[in-house]
mmCIF file of C-alpha atoms in Angstrom:
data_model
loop_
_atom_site.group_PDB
_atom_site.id
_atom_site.type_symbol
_atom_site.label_atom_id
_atom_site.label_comp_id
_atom_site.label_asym_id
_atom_site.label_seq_id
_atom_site.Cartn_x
_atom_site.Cartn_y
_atom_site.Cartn_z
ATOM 1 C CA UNK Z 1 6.352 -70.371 -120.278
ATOM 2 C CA UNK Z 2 6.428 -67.423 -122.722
ATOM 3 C CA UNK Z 3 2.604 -67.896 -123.819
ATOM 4 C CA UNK Z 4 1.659 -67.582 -119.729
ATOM 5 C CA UNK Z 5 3.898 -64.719 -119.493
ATOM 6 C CA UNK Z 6 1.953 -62.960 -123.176
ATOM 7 C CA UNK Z 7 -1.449 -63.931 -121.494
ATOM 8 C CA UNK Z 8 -0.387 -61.897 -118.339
ATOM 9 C CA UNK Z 9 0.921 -59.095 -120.072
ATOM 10 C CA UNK Z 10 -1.978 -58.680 -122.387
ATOM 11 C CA UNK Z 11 -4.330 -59.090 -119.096
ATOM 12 C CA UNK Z 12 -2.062 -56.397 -117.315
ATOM 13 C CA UNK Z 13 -2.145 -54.129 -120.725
ATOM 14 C CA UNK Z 14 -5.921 -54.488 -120.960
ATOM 15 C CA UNK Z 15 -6.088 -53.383 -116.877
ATOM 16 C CA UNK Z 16 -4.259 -50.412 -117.622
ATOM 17 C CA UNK Z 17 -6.376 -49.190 -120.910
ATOM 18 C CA UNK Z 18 -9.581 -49.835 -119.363
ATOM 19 C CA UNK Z 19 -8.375 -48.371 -115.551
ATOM 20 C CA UNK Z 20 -6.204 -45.210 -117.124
ATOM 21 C CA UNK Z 21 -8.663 -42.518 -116.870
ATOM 22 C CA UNK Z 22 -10.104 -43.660 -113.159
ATOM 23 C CA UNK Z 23 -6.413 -44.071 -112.121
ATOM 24 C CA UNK Z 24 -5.738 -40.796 -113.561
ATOM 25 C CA UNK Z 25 -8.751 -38.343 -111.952
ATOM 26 C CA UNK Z 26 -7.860 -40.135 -108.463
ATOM 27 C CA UNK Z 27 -3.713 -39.326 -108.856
ATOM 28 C CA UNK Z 28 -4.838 -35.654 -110.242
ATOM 29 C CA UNK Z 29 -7.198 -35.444 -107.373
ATOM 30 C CA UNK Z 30 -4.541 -36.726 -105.046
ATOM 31 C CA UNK Z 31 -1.393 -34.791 -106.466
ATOM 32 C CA UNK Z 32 -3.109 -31.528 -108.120
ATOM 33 C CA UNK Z 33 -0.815 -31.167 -110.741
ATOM 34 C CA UNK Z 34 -0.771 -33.483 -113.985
ATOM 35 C CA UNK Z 35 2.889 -34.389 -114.280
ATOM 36 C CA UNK Z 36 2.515 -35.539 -110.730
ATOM 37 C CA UNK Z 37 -0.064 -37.530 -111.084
ATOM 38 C CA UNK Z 38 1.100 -39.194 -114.359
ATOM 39 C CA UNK Z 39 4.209 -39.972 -112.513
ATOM 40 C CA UNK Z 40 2.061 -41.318 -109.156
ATOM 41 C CA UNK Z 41 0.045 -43.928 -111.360
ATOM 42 C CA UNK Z 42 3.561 -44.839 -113.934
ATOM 43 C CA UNK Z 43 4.793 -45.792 -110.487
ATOM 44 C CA UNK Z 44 2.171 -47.699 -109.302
ATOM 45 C CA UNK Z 45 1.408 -49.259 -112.443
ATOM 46 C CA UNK Z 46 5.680 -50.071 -112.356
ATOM 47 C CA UNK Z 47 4.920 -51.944 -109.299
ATOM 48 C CA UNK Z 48 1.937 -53.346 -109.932
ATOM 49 C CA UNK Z 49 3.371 -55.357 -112.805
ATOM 50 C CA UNK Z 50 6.209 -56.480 -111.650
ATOM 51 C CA UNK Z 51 4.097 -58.110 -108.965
ATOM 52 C CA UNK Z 52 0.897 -58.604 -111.164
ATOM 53 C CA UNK Z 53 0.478 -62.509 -111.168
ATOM 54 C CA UNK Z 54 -0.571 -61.738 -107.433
ATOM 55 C CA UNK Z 55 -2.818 -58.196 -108.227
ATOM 56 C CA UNK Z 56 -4.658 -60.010 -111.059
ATOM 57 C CA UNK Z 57 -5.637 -63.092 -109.042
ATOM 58 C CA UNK Z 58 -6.721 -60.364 -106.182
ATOM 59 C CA UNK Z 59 -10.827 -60.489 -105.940
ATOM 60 C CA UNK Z 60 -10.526 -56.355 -106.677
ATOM 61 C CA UNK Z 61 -7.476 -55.729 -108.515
ATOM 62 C CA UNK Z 62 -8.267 -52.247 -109.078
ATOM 63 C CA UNK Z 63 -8.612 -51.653 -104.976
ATOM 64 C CA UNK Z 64 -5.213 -53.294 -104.658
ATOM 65 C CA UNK Z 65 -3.878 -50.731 -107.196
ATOM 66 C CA UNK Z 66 -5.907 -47.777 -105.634
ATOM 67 C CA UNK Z 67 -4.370 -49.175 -101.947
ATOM 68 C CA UNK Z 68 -0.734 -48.911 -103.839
ATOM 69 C CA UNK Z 69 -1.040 -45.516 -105.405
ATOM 70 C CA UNK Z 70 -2.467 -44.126 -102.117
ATOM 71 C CA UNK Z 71 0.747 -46.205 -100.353
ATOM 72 C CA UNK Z 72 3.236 -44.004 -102.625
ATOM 73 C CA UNK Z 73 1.379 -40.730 -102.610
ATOM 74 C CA UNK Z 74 1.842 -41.431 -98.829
ATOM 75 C CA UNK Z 75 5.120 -42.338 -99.321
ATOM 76 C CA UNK Z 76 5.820 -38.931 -101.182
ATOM 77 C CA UNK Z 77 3.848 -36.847 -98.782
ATOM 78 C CA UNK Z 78 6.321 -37.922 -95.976
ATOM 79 C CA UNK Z 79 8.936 -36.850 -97.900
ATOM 80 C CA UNK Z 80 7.538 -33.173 -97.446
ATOM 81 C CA UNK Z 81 7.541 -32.622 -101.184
ATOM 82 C CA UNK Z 82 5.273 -30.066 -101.950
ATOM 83 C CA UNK Z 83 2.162 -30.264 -104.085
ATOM 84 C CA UNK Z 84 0.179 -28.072 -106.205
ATOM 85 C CA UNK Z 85 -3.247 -28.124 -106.585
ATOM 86 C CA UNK Z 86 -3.558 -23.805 -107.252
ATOM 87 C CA UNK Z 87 -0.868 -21.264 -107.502
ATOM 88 C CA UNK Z 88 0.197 -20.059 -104.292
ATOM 89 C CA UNK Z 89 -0.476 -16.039 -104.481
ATOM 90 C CA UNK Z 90 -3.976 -15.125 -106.492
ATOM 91 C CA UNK Z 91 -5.321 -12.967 -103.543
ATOM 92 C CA UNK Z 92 -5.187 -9.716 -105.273
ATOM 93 C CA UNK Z 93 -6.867 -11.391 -108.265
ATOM 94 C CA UNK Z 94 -10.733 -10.701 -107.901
ATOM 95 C CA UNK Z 95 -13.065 -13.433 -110.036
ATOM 96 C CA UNK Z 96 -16.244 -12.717 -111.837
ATOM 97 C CA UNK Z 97 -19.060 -15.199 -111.140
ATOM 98 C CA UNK Z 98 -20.410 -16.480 -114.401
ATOM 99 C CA UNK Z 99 -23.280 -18.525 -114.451
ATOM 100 C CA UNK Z 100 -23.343 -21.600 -113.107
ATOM 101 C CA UNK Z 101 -25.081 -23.514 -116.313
ATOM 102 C CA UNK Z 102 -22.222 -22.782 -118.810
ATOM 103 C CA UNK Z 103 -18.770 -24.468 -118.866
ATOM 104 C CA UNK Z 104 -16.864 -21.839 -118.142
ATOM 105 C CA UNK Z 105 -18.580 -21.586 -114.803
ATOM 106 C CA UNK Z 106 -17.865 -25.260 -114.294
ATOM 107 C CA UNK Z 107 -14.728 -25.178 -114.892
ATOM 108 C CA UNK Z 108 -14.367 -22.196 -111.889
ATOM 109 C CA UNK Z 109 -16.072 -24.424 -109.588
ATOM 110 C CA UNK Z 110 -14.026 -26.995 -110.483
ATOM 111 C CA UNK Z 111 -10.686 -24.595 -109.700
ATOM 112 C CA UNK Z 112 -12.092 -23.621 -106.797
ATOM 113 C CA UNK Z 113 -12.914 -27.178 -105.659
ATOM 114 C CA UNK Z 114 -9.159 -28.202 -106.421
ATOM 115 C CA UNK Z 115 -8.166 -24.494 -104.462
ATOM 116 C CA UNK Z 116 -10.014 -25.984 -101.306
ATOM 117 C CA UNK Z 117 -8.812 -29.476 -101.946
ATOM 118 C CA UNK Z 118 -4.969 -28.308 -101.603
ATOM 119 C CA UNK Z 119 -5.723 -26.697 -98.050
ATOM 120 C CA UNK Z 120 -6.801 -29.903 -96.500
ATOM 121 C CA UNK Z 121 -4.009 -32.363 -95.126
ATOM 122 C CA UNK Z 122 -3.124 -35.063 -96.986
ATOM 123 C CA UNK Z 123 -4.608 -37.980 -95.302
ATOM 124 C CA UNK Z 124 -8.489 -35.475 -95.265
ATOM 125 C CA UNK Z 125 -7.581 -34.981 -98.984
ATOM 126 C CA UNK Z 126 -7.502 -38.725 -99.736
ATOM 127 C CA UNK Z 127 -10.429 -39.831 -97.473
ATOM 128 C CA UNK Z 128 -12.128 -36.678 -98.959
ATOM 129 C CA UNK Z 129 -11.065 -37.613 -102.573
ATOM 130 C CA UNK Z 130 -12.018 -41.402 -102.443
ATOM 131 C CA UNK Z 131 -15.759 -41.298 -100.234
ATOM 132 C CA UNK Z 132 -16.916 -38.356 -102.383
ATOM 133 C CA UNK Z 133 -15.525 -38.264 -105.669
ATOM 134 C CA UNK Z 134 -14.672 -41.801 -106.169
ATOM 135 C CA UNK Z 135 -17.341 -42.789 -104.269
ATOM 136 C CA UNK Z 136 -16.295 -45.735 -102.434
ATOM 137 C CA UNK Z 137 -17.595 -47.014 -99.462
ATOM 138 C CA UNK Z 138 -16.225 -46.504 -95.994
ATOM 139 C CA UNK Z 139 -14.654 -50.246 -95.837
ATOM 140 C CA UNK Z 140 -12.973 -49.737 -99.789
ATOM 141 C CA UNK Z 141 -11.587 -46.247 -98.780
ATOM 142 C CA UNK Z 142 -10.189 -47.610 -95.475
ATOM 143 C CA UNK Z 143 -8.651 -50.581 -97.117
ATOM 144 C CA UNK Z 144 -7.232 -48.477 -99.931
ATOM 145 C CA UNK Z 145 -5.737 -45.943 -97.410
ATOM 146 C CA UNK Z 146 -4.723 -47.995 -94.967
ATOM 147 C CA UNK Z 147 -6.529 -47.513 -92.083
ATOM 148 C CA UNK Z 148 -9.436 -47.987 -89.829
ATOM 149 C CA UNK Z 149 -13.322 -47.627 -90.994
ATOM 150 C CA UNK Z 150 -13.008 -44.902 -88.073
ATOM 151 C CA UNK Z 151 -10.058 -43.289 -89.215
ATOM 152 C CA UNK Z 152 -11.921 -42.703 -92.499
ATOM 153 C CA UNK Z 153 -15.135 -41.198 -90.765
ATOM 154 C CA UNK Z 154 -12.627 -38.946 -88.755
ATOM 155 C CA UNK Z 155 -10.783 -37.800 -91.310
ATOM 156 C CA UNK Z 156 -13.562 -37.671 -94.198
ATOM 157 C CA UNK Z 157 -16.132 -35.514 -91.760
ATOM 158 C CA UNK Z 158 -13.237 -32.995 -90.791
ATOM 159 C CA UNK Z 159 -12.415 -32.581 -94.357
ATOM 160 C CA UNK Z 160 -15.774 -32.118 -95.471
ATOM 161 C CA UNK Z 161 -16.194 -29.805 -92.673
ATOM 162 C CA UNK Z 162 -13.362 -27.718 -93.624
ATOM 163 C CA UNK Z 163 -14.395 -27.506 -96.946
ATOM 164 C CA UNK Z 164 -17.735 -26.145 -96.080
ATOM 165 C CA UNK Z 165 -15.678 -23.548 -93.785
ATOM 166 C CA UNK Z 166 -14.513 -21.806 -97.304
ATOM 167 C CA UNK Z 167 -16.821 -19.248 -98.052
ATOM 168 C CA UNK Z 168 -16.255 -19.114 -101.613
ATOM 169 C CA UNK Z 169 -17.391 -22.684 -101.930
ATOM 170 C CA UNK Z 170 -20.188 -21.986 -99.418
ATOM 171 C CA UNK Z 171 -21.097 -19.275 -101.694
ATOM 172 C CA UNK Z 172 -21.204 -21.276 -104.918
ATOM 173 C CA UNK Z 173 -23.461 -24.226 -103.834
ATOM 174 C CA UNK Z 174 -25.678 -21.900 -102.745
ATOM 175 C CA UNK Z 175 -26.176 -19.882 -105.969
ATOM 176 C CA UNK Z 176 -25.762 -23.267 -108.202
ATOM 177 C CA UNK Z 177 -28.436 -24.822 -105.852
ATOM 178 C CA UNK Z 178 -30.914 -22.036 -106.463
ATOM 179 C CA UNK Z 179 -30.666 -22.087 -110.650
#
């Protein structure tokens, strides 16, 4: 009995260090903030192992983990706690455009990518999050959010849609397109 039980920790343990920094971008994407979304995937990974004898045996164990983070983030969202992706009041700040080639400037396209991120709903956010910048399929993302193929078309076209509505991003594909 204890060598099965050593075998599945070290199989959970060797999930979690080679899943960590996927897990990670996907709860930072989802939450905005990093405490948040250290605390979304210590969760999941909290329920994951208690039940991992079942997740390991799964044909995907990491889209069973993704569909259980996305469940609590859900979960949380419900709640109406708020999250933070940007601070609240920059509008009087007035940003330089460096360019695009450099770091720096990556790292302001970035910001403003998480800026537009946190004005989408929750359920755009995560269809947005997981089609694009996890890239999943359409079938993966609606499994992991729980929901219809259609549901993820819906919500993943409106999100793009009002991402492309923010001039500021409009503004910066454009000029990174034509360097």
């Amino acid at each position: 009995m204890g060598d099965r039980k050593q075998a599945r920790d070290e199989e959970f343990q060797s999930f979690v260090i080679g899943r960590w920094p996927r897990l990670m971008r996907t709860a930072f994407l989802l939450t905005g903030e990093q405490h948040a979304a250290e605390d979304l995937v210590q969760s999941t990974l909290e329920q994951v192992y208690v039940a991992w004898r079942r997740v390991g045996a799964a044909d995907d164990p990491e889209a069973y983990v993704r569909h259980v983070m996305i469940n609590a983030h859900a979960r949380k969202h419900r709640r109406k706690l708020k999250e933070f992706l940007a601070p609240k009041d920059d509008s009087g700040l007035t940003y330089e455009l460096p360019d695009s080639g450099d770091r720096i400037a990556q790292a302001d396209d970035r910001s403003a990518l998480l800026k537009a991120l946190s004005e989408l709903p929750a359920r755009q956010r995560e269809a947005v999050v997981l089609r694009y910048w996890e890239d999943l399929s359409e079938s993966q993302t609606a499994e992991a959010m729980g929901c219809s193929v259609g549901a993820v078309k819906s919500n993943a076209a409106k999100g793009i849609a009002k991402l492309r509505a923010i001039p500021g991003l409009a503004e910066m594909v454009t000029h990174g397109g034509q360097k």
